[in-house]
Amino acid sequence: MMERTGEPALDTPLMPLLRPGRGRWLHLPAHGGGPGLPAAMRRLLSGRPGVWDLPELPAIGGPLLENGAVAASQHAAAAAFGVDRCWYGVNGATGMLQAALLAMAKPGQALLMPRNSHRSLIQACALGGITPVLFDLPFIVDRGHVAAVDAVWLEGVLAVVEAEGHALSGAVLVQPTYNGYAVDPAPLIKRLHQQGLPVLVDEAHGSHFLPGVDPSLPASALRGGADLVVHSLHKSSTGLGQTAVLWHQGQRVDPDAVSRSLGWLQTTSPSALLLASCEASLADWTTRSGLCRLRRRLDQARALAEQLRDQELPLLETADPLRLIWHTAAAGISGLDADEWLMARGLVGELPEPGCLTFCLGMATRSGLRRTMVRHWSGLLQHLGQARPLPPFTPTPIPLLTSPAMDCGEAWRAPSREVTWADSVGGIAAQLVCPYPPGIPLLVPGERLDVSRVNWIEQQRRFWPDQISSRVRIVA
Ligand SMILES: Cc1ncc(COP(=O)(O)O)c(C=O)c1O
């Protein structure tokens, strides 16, 4: 049509990028460009194109319908993993976390949440008129990472909750972190339950903890008794992009409230392909061959890390062997600069940060990776390496517990004006400030800006120059 009228044809710059590339895929989704997909999905995708693109036909149904294959599949998955219920999702962990949060609290109520909550949770607070009572986390200065919260840390947080008299309706934990820091979540969940709080765990990066194949991995929060747990199946299992699952157990959260909030957020046309991918990735971990493959991937990842350490690559240790972290700060290099340099040479990592670069080894076999990594590390050192490590990173200068000075959603929607950071002191933020990845807000709408916070954000701007603007919107 366009061509007949003499108009230029619509440009399609995306399409050429979706062809096999020559670079090394060490980013998410964890299926690593296809080889890590379950055999059933590979067969489906290599068949006639489009046959799988079906609507919610009666035989298929959907995540919120009582009848049909999707409902039967969800029942089977919940039973296989010993959980009361689950729902498959086609909008990532994002959609599942938002639905879960909205099921836990009503407008005007408050939830205890860690500072490293993904931005989707803050957005859900804004949608639902819920107050995030945010607790800070332990910080590791040589890399600029937050560590996992342990029982002692949580006790300190609960002491401040009590001293300040916060009335809470529930609590959220993030475990493991994007980089793979994690502890046994059971004591934390138990303690929060003792306080009368239902617990939602964002285990987006820890689906592979669920089958319990490897005793050195932390247990899944589902085994630790969490009421709601979200897995991002494309981040830490073998699902296609956007696949996720929300698990529910126990009596503390009403499953009808979960269904209702899923209905508020979910498309009325969920992709049958993505739902089948949810099913296949979970089914894979109920078979002997799928579990063997997972075990093998973990063993290979540990062996690779050991070989790289022998070659003096500065790798950080976390609870998840599938996250391989180059501690670039140890060689005076920013992880963002390292990422740019490596990407130009075909080695594509997942999470560049000021002090590190995290690669996701995922579920695909990685042959020849040791040699590639050693060669590129040595090239990187030659081109960007410094004699001294980067100076220690500074934690956010905030009290252990904070909540926004103004309702998060109201501040986001309020008339606002854009000012320089220096002029924002004393104002109330009307936007999120959030480098992506990792998607963890540095500033939440409704928070009041003081001098030390503004100075800290100016410092972060030097680390993330393309991601943090020189100006910020504050409530007018
Ligand atoms: C901790 C955490 N939770 C949730 C999400 C959202 O996951 P998804 O991309 O599946 O929506 C992310 C994404 O980076 C994340 O890091």
mmCIF file of N, CA, C and O in Angstrom, residues 64-139:
data_model
loop_
_atom_site.group_PDB
_atom_site.id
_atom_site.type_symbol
_atom_site.label_atom_id
_atom_site.label_comp_id
_atom_site.label_asym_id
_atom_site.label_seq_id
_atom_site.Cartn_x
_atom_site.Cartn_y
_atom_site.Cartn_z
ATOM 1 N N LEU A 64 -6.406 -17.689 34.309
ATOM 2 C CA LEU A 64 -7.441 -17.351 35.289
ATOM 3 C C LEU A 64 -8.735 -18.132 35.078
ATOM 4 O O LEU A 64 -9.709 -17.892 35.777
ATOM 5 N N LEU A 65 -8.724 -19.042 34.123
ATOM 6 C CA LEU A 65 -9.939 -19.816 33.850
ATOM 7 C C LEU A 65 -9.881 -21.171 34.563
ATOM 8 O O LEU A 65 -8.796 -21.722 34.755
ATOM 9 N N GLU A 66 -11.055 -21.644 34.943
ATOM 10 C CA GLU A 66 -11.076 -22.890 35.731
ATOM 11 C C GLU A 66 -10.887 -24.132 34.884
ATOM 12 O O GLU A 66 -10.418 -25.161 35.364
ATOM 13 N N ASN A 67 -11.332 -24.037 33.607
ATOM 14 C CA ASN A 67 -11.255 -25.212 32.738
ATOM 15 C C ASN A 67 -10.223 -24.995 31.647
ATOM 16 O O ASN A 67 -9.818 -23.869 31.374
ATOM 17 N N GLY A 68 -9.833 -26.099 31.031
ATOM 18 C CA GLY A 68 -8.894 -26.005 29.917
ATOM 19 C C GLY A 68 -7.511 -26.483 30.309
ATOM 20 O O GLY A 68 -7.216 -26.741 31.494
ATOM 21 N N ALA A 69 -6.663 -26.582 29.287
ATOM 22 C CA ALA A 69 -5.341 -27.177 29.482
ATOM 23 C C ALA A 69 -4.433 -26.318 30.376
ATOM 24 O O ALA A 69 -3.614 -26.864 31.124
ATOM 25 N N VAL A 70 -4.589 -24.990 30.305
ATOM 26 C CA VAL A 70 -3.706 -24.153 31.138
ATOM 27 C C VAL A 70 -4.004 -24.383 32.622
ATOM 28 O O VAL A 70 -3.073 -24.559 33.434
ATOM 29 N N ALA A 71 -5.299 -24.438 32.957
ATOM 30 C CA ALA A 71 -5.672 -24.702 34.358
ATOM 31 C C ALA A 71 -5.129 -26.065 34.796
ATOM 32 O O ALA A 71 -4.555 -26.196 35.891
ATOM 33 N N ALA A 72 -5.269 -27.070 33.936
ATOM 34 C CA ALA A 72 -4.793 -28.421 34.296
ATOM 35 C C ALA A 72 -3.274 -28.401 34.473
ATOM 36 O O ALA A 72 -2.725 -29.025 35.397
ATOM 37 N N SER A 73 -2.610 -27.667 33.607
ATOM 38 C CA SER A 73 -1.150 -27.582 33.673
ATOM 39 C C SER A 73 -0.704 -26.886 34.967
ATOM 40 O O SER A 73 0.243 -27.319 35.637
ATOM 41 N N GLN A 74 -1.401 -25.806 35.319
ATOM 42 C CA GLN A 74 -1.057 -25.094 36.564
ATOM 43 C C GLN A 74 -1.274 -25.993 37.778
ATOM 44 O O GLN A 74 -0.447 -26.011 38.704
ATOM 45 N N HIS A 75 -2.401 -26.756 37.761
ATOM 46 C CA HIS A 75 -2.668 -27.681 38.882
ATOM 47 C C HIS A 75 -1.540 -28.709 38.986
ATOM 48 O O HIS A 75 -1.046 -29.018 40.065
ATOM 49 N N ALA A 76 -1.136 -29.223 37.817
ATOM 50 C CA ALA A 76 -0.099 -30.268 37.808
ATOM 51 C C ALA A 76 1.231 -29.704 38.321
ATOM 52 O O ALA A 76 1.934 -30.373 39.097
ATOM 53 N N ALA A 77 1.563 -28.474 37.911
ATOM 54 C CA ALA A 77 2.835 -27.872 38.354
ATOM 55 C C ALA A 77 2.813 -27.648 39.870
ATOM 56 O O ALA A 77 3.783 -27.958 40.575
ATOM 57 N N ALA A 78 1.692 -27.121 40.368
ATOM 58 C CA ALA A 78 1.593 -26.871 41.810
ATOM 59 C C ALA A 78 1.742 -28.201 42.576
ATOM 60 O O ALA A 78 2.479 -28.281 43.564
ATOM 61 N N ALA A 79 1.066 -29.236 42.086
ATOM 62 C CA ALA A 79 1.136 -30.537 42.774
ATOM 63 C C ALA A 79 2.552 -31.100 42.707
ATOM 64 O O ALA A 79 3.067 -31.627 43.706
ATOM 65 N N ALA A 80 3.196 -30.959 41.544
ATOM 66 C CA ALA A 80 4.536 -31.535 41.379
ATOM 67 C C ALA A 80 5.528 -30.896 42.354
ATOM 68 O O ALA A 80 6.469 -31.556 42.808
ATOM 69 N N PHE A 81 5.351 -29.611 42.648
ATOM 70 C CA PHE A 81 6.300 -28.939 43.542
ATOM 71 C C PHE A 81 5.739 -28.779 44.966
ATOM 72 O O PHE A 81 6.310 -28.041 45.783
ATOM 73 N N GLY A 82 4.618 -29.436 45.237
ATOM 74 C CA GLY A 82 4.081 -29.449 46.603
ATOM 75 C C GLY A 82 3.568 -28.101 47.078
ATOM 76 O O GLY A 82 3.698 -27.743 48.247
ATOM 77 N N VAL A 83 2.953 -27.338 46.164
ATOM 78 C CA VAL A 83 2.469 -25.988 46.488
ATOM 79 C C VAL A 83 0.958 -25.997 46.267
ATOM 80 O O VAL A 83 0.445 -26.796 45.481
ATOM 81 N N ASP A 84 0.232 -25.086 46.949
ATOM 82 C CA ASP A 84 -1.237 -25.108 46.818
ATOM 83 C C ASP A 84 -1.702 -24.709 45.418
ATOM 84 O O ASP A 84 -2.573 -25.325 44.842
ATOM 85 N N ARG A 85 -1.146 -23.590 44.910
ATOM 86 C CA ARG A 85 -1.625 -23.082 43.617
ATOM 87 C C ARG A 85 -0.515 -22.383 42.875
ATOM 88 O O ARG A 85 0.452 -21.919 43.476
ATOM 89 N N CYS A 86 -0.673 -22.272 41.559
ATOM 90 C CA CYS A 86 0.223 -21.377 40.818
ATOM 91 C C CYS A 86 -0.497 -20.822 39.609
ATOM 92 O O CYS A 86 -1.510 -21.364 39.166
ATOM 93 N N TRP A 87 0.020 -19.699 39.132
ATOM 94 C CA TRP A 87 -0.502 -19.068 37.929
ATOM 95 C C TRP A 87 0.690 -18.811 36.999
ATOM 96 O O TRP A 87 1.733 -18.303 37.444
ATOM 97 N N TYR A 88 0.524 -19.147 35.723
ATOM 98 C CA TYR A 88 1.555 -18.818 34.744
ATOM 99 C C TYR A 88 1.371 -17.360 34.316
ATOM 100 O O TYR A 88 0.257 -16.843 34.286
ATOM 101 N N GLY A 89 2.469 -16.735 33.937
ATOM 102 C CA GLY A 89 2.398 -15.317 33.551
ATOM 103 C C GLY A 89 3.131 -15.033 32.269
ATOM 104 O O GLY A 89 4.143 -15.683 31.964
ATOM 105 N N VAL A 90 2.609 -14.070 31.507
ATOM 106 C CA VAL A 90 3.216 -13.712 30.216
ATOM 107 C C VAL A 90 3.712 -12.264 30.233
ATOM 108 O O VAL A 90 3.968 -11.702 29.180
ATOM 109 N N ASN A 91 3.812 -11.687 31.408
ATOM 110 C CA ASN A 91 4.374 -10.338 31.519
ATOM 111 C C ASN A 91 5.514 -10.332 32.534
ATOM 112 O O ASN A 91 5.651 -9.416 33.327
ATOM 113 N N GLY A 92 6.306 -11.382 32.485
ATOM 114 C CA GLY A 92 7.496 -11.450 33.311
ATOM 115 C C GLY A 92 7.188 -11.512 34.801
ATOM 116 O O GLY A 92 6.019 -11.545 35.226
ATOM 117 N N ALA A 93 8.273 -11.504 35.578
ATOM 118 C CA ALA A 93 8.116 -11.422 37.030
ATOM 119 C C ALA A 93 7.442 -10.101 37.380
ATOM 120 O O ALA A 93 6.725 -9.996 38.388
ATOM 121 N N THR A 94 7.655 -9.088 36.543
ATOM 122 C CA THR A 94 7.033 -7.776 36.761
ATOM 123 C C THR A 94 5.531 -7.921 37.025
ATOM 124 O O THR A 94 5.025 -7.464 38.047
ATOM 125 N N GLY A 95 4.814 -8.554 36.085
ATOM 126 C CA GLY A 95 3.360 -8.668 36.212
ATOM 127 C C GLY A 95 2.966 -9.479 37.438
ATOM 128 O O GLY A 95 1.985 -9.166 38.118
ATOM 129 N N MET A 96 3.739 -10.528 37.724
ATOM 130 C CA MET A 96 3.402 -11.396 38.849
ATOM 131 C C MET A 96 3.635 -10.686 40.188
ATOM 132 O O MET A 96 2.833 -10.826 41.125
ATOM 133 N N LEU A 97 4.732 -9.957 40.272
ATOM 134 C CA LEU A 97 5.031 -9.237 41.517
ATOM 135 C C LEU A 97 3.961 -8.176 41.781
ATOM 136 O O LEU A 97 3.516 -7.979 42.917
ATOM 137 N N GLN A 98 3.561 -7.511 40.708
ATOM 138 C CA GLN A 98 2.578 -6.443 40.897
ATOM 139 C C GLN A 98 1.248 -7.025 41.374
ATOM 140 O O GLN A 98 0.624 -6.501 42.294
ATOM 141 N N ALA A 99 0.840 -8.150 40.744
ATOM 142 C CA ALA A 99 -0.426 -8.772 41.151
ATOM 143 C C ALA A 99 -0.324 -9.266 42.600
ATOM 144 O O ALA A 99 -1.250 -9.090 43.398
ATOM 145 N N ALA A 100 0.810 -9.868 42.941
ATOM 146 C CA ALA A 100 0.991 -10.411 44.292
ATOM 147 C C ALA A 100 0.930 -9.286 45.331
ATOM 148 O O ALA A 100 0.273 -9.413 46.374
ATOM 149 N N LEU A 101 1.602 -8.184 45.020
ATOM 150 C CA LEU A 101 1.634 -7.071 45.978
ATOM 151 C C LEU A 101 0.237 -6.499 46.193
ATOM 152 O O LEU A 101 -0.172 -6.217 47.323
ATOM 153 N N LEU A 102 -0.512 -6.354 45.083
ATOM 154 C CA LEU A 102 -1.854 -5.781 45.196
ATOM 155 C C LEU A 102 -2.807 -6.723 45.935
ATOM 156 O O LEU A 102 -3.823 -6.288 46.474
ATOM 157 N N ALA A 103 -2.455 -8.016 45.963
ATOM 158 C CA ALA A 103 -3.292 -8.974 46.716
ATOM 159 C C ALA A 103 -2.963 -8.934 48.205
ATOM 160 O O ALA A 103 -3.739 -9.414 49.027
ATOM 161 N N MET A 104 -1.802 -8.392 48.557
ATOM 162 C CA MET A 104 -1.362 -8.428 49.969
ATOM 163 C C MET A 104 -1.822 -7.220 50.774
ATOM 164 O O MET A 104 -1.831 -7.275 52.006
ATOM 165 N N ALA A 105 -2.092 -6.102 50.075
ATOM 166 C CA ALA A 105 -2.425 -4.890 50.840
ATOM 167 C C ALA A 105 -3.484 -4.083 50.117
ATOM 168 O O ALA A 105 -3.574 -4.116 48.892
ATOM 169 N N LYS A 106 -4.247 -3.345 50.891
ATOM 170 C CA LYS A 106 -5.302 -2.480 50.336
ATOM 171 C C LYS A 106 -4.793 -1.039 50.326
ATOM 172 O O LYS A 106 -3.818 -0.731 51.016
ATOM 173 N N PRO A 107 -5.485 -0.155 49.578
ATOM 174 C CA PRO A 107 -5.070 1.255 49.599
ATOM 175 C C PRO A 107 -5.008 1.776 51.037
ATOM 176 O O PRO A 107 -5.889 1.480 51.846
ATOM 177 N N GLY A 108 -3.931 2.485 51.337
ATOM 178 C CA GLY A 108 -3.762 3.051 52.677
ATOM 179 C C GLY A 108 -2.945 2.152 53.596
ATOM 180 O O GLY A 108 -2.513 2.585 54.662
ATOM 181 N N GLN A 109 -2.751 0.903 53.211
ATOM 182 C CA GLN A 109 -1.942 0.011 54.058
ATOM 183 C C GLN A 109 -0.460 0.102 53.681
ATOM 184 O O GLN A 109 -0.101 0.683 52.645
ATOM 185 N N ALA A 110 0.385 -0.507 54.518
ATOM 186 C CA ALA A 110 1.838 -0.391 54.307
ATOM 187 C C ALA A 110 2.481 -1.771 54.270
ATOM 188 O O ALA A 110 2.034 -2.703 54.950
ATOM 189 N N LEU A 111 3.525 -1.903 53.470
ATOM 190 C CA LEU A 111 4.277 -3.158 53.388
ATOM 191 C C LEU A 111 5.748 -2.891 53.675
ATOM 192 O O LEU A 111 6.308 -1.871 53.216
ATOM 193 N N LEU A 112 6.363 -3.816 54.392
ATOM 194 C CA LEU A 112 7.803 -3.741 54.645
ATOM 195 C C LEU A 112 8.518 -4.299 53.411
ATOM 196 O O LEU A 112 8.246 -5.421 52.987
ATOM 197 N N MET A 113 9.417 -3.502 52.844
ATOM 198 C CA MET A 113 10.083 -3.921 51.598
ATOM 199 C C MET A 113 11.561 -3.556 51.649
ATOM 200 O O MET A 113 11.930 -2.530 52.213
ATOM 201 N N PRO A 114 12.421 -4.370 51.020
ATOM 202 C CA PRO A 114 13.837 -4.015 51.019
ATOM 203 C C PRO A 114 14.126 -2.910 50.004
ATOM 204 O O PRO A 114 13.409 -2.777 49.013
ATOM 205 N N ARG A 115 15.191 -2.177 50.246
ATOM 206 C CA ARG A 115 15.616 -1.091 49.350
ATOM 207 C C ARG A 115 15.954 -1.602 47.945
ATOM 208 O O ARG A 115 15.938 -0.849 46.988
ATOM 209 N N ASN A 116 16.319 -2.874 47.846
ATOM 210 C CA ASN A 116 16.657 -3.407 46.514
ATOM 211 C C ASN A 116 15.437 -4.020 45.816
ATOM 212 O O ASN A 116 15.579 -4.860 44.945
ATOM 213 N N SER A 117 14.240 -3.554 46.193
ATOM 214 C CA SER A 117 13.040 -4.023 45.496
ATOM 215 C C SER A 117 13.092 -3.577 44.040
ATOM 216 O O SER A 117 13.472 -2.443 43.743
ATOM 217 N N HIS A 118 12.670 -4.469 43.147
ATOM 218 C CA HIS A 118 12.593 -4.125 41.728
ATOM 219 C C HIS A 118 11.555 -3.018 41.547
ATOM 220 O O HIS A 118 10.592 -2.926 42.297
ATOM 221 N N ARG A 119 11.762 -2.210 40.504
ATOM 222 C CA ARG A 119 10.881 -1.050 40.332
ATOM 223 C C ARG A 119 9.422 -1.453 40.147
ATOM 224 O O ARG A 119 8.517 -0.680 40.459
ATOM 225 N N SER A 120 9.156 -2.687 39.672
ATOM 226 C CA SER A 120 7.767 -3.119 39.481
ATOM 227 C C SER A 120 7.004 -3.095 40.809
ATOM 228 O O SER A 120 5.797 -2.839 40.828
ATOM 229 N N LEU A 121 7.698 -3.353 41.901
ATOM 230 C CA LEU A 121 7.035 -3.368 43.207
ATOM 231 C C LEU A 121 6.675 -1.948 43.642
ATOM 232 O O LEU A 121 5.619 -1.710 44.234
ATOM 233 N N ILE A 122 7.567 -1.015 43.333
ATOM 234 C CA ILE A 122 7.272 0.388 43.673
ATOM 235 C C ILE A 122 6.097 0.871 42.813
ATOM 236 O O ILE A 122 5.208 1.586 43.277
ATOM 237 N N GLN A 123 6.105 0.445 41.547
ATOM 238 C CA GLN A 123 4.998 0.829 40.660
ATOM 239 C C GLN A 123 3.682 0.261 41.182
ATOM 240 O O GLN A 123 2.651 0.932 41.130
ATOM 241 N N ALA A 124 3.715 -0.972 41.698
ATOM 242 C CA ALA A 124 2.490 -1.575 42.254
ATOM 243 C C ALA A 124 2.017 -0.778 43.473
ATOM 244 O O ALA A 124 0.817 -0.591 43.667
ATOM 245 N N CYS A 125 2.954 -0.307 44.276
ATOM 246 C CA CYS A 125 2.568 0.531 45.425
ATOM 247 C C CYS A 125 1.839 1.782 44.927
ATOM 248 O O CYS A 125 0.812 2.191 45.488
ATOM 249 N N ALA A 126 2.382 2.377 43.855
ATOM 250 C CA ALA A 126 1.761 3.584 43.317
ATOM 251 C C ALA A 126 0.366 3.278 42.773
ATOM 252 O O ALA A 126 -0.579 4.031 42.984
ATOM 253 N N LEU A 127 0.227 2.136 42.112
ATOM 254 C CA LEU A 127 -1.084 1.761 41.547
ATOM 255 C C LEU A 127 -2.103 1.500 42.650
ATOM 256 O O LEU A 127 -3.273 1.835 42.513
ATOM 257 N N GLY A 128 -1.646 0.886 43.729
ATOM 258 C CA GLY A 128 -2.570 0.407 44.761
ATOM 259 C C GLY A 128 -2.688 1.312 45.970
ATOM 260 O O GLY A 128 -3.353 0.941 46.940
ATOM 261 N N GLY A 129 -2.043 2.485 45.955
ATOM 262 C CA GLY A 129 -2.103 3.379 47.114
ATOM 263 C C GLY A 129 -1.502 2.738 48.358
ATOM 264 O O GLY A 129 -1.973 2.936 49.477
ATOM 265 N N ILE A 130 -0.459 1.943 48.154
ATOM 266 C CA ILE A 130 0.181 1.212 49.257
ATOM 267 C C ILE A 130 1.487 1.932 49.620
ATOM 268 O O ILE A 130 2.211 2.379 48.734
ATOM 269 N N THR A 131 1.782 2.012 50.914
ATOM 270 C CA THR A 131 3.015 2.691 51.332
ATOM 271 C C THR A 131 4.156 1.692 51.439
ATOM 272 O O THR A 131 4.051 0.723 52.211
ATOM 273 N N PRO A 132 5.243 1.912 50.696
ATOM 274 C CA PRO A 132 6.410 1.044 50.900
ATOM 275 C C PRO A 132 7.212 1.541 52.097
ATOM 276 O O PRO A 132 7.666 2.685 52.116
ATOM 277 N N VAL A 133 7.349 0.703 53.117
ATOM 278 C CA VAL A 133 8.240 1.044 54.238
ATOM 279 C C VAL A 133 9.548 0.328 53.910
ATOM 280 O O VAL A 133 9.634 -0.908 54.004
ATOM 281 N N LEU A 134 10.535 1.103 53.483
ATOM 282 C CA LEU A 134 11.724 0.508 52.857
ATOM 283 C C LEU A 134 12.853 0.319 53.862
ATOM 284 O O LEU A 134 13.218 1.269 54.573
ATOM 285 N N PHE A 135 13.385 -0.902 53.928
ATOM 286 C CA PHE A 135 14.549 -1.092 54.820
ATOM 287 C C PHE A 135 15.823 -1.210 53.995
ATOM 288 O O PHE A 135 15.842 -1.797 52.913
ATOM 289 N N ASP A 136 16.878 -0.627 54.543
ATOM 290 C CA ASP A 136 18.181 -0.655 53.886
ATOM 291 C C ASP A 136 18.818 -2.040 54.064
ATOM 292 O O ASP A 136 18.376 -2.837 54.895
ATOM 293 N N LEU A 137 19.864 -2.295 53.269
ATOM 294 C CA LEU A 137 20.501 -3.620 53.288
ATOM 295 C C LEU A 137 21.990 -3.490 53.566
ATOM 296 O O LEU A 137 22.573 -2.430 53.328
ATOM 297 N N PRO A 138 22.613 -4.608 53.996
ATOM 298 C CA PRO A 138 24.073 -4.569 54.172
ATOM 299 C C PRO A 138 24.740 -4.271 52.838
ATOM 300 O O PRO A 138 24.266 -4.725 51.788
ATOM 301 N N PHE A 139 25.834 -3.510 52.878
ATOM 302 C CA PHE A 139 26.468 -3.018 51.646
ATOM 303 C C PHE A 139 27.934 -3.436 51.626
ATOM 304 O O PHE A 139 28.636 -3.328 52.633
#
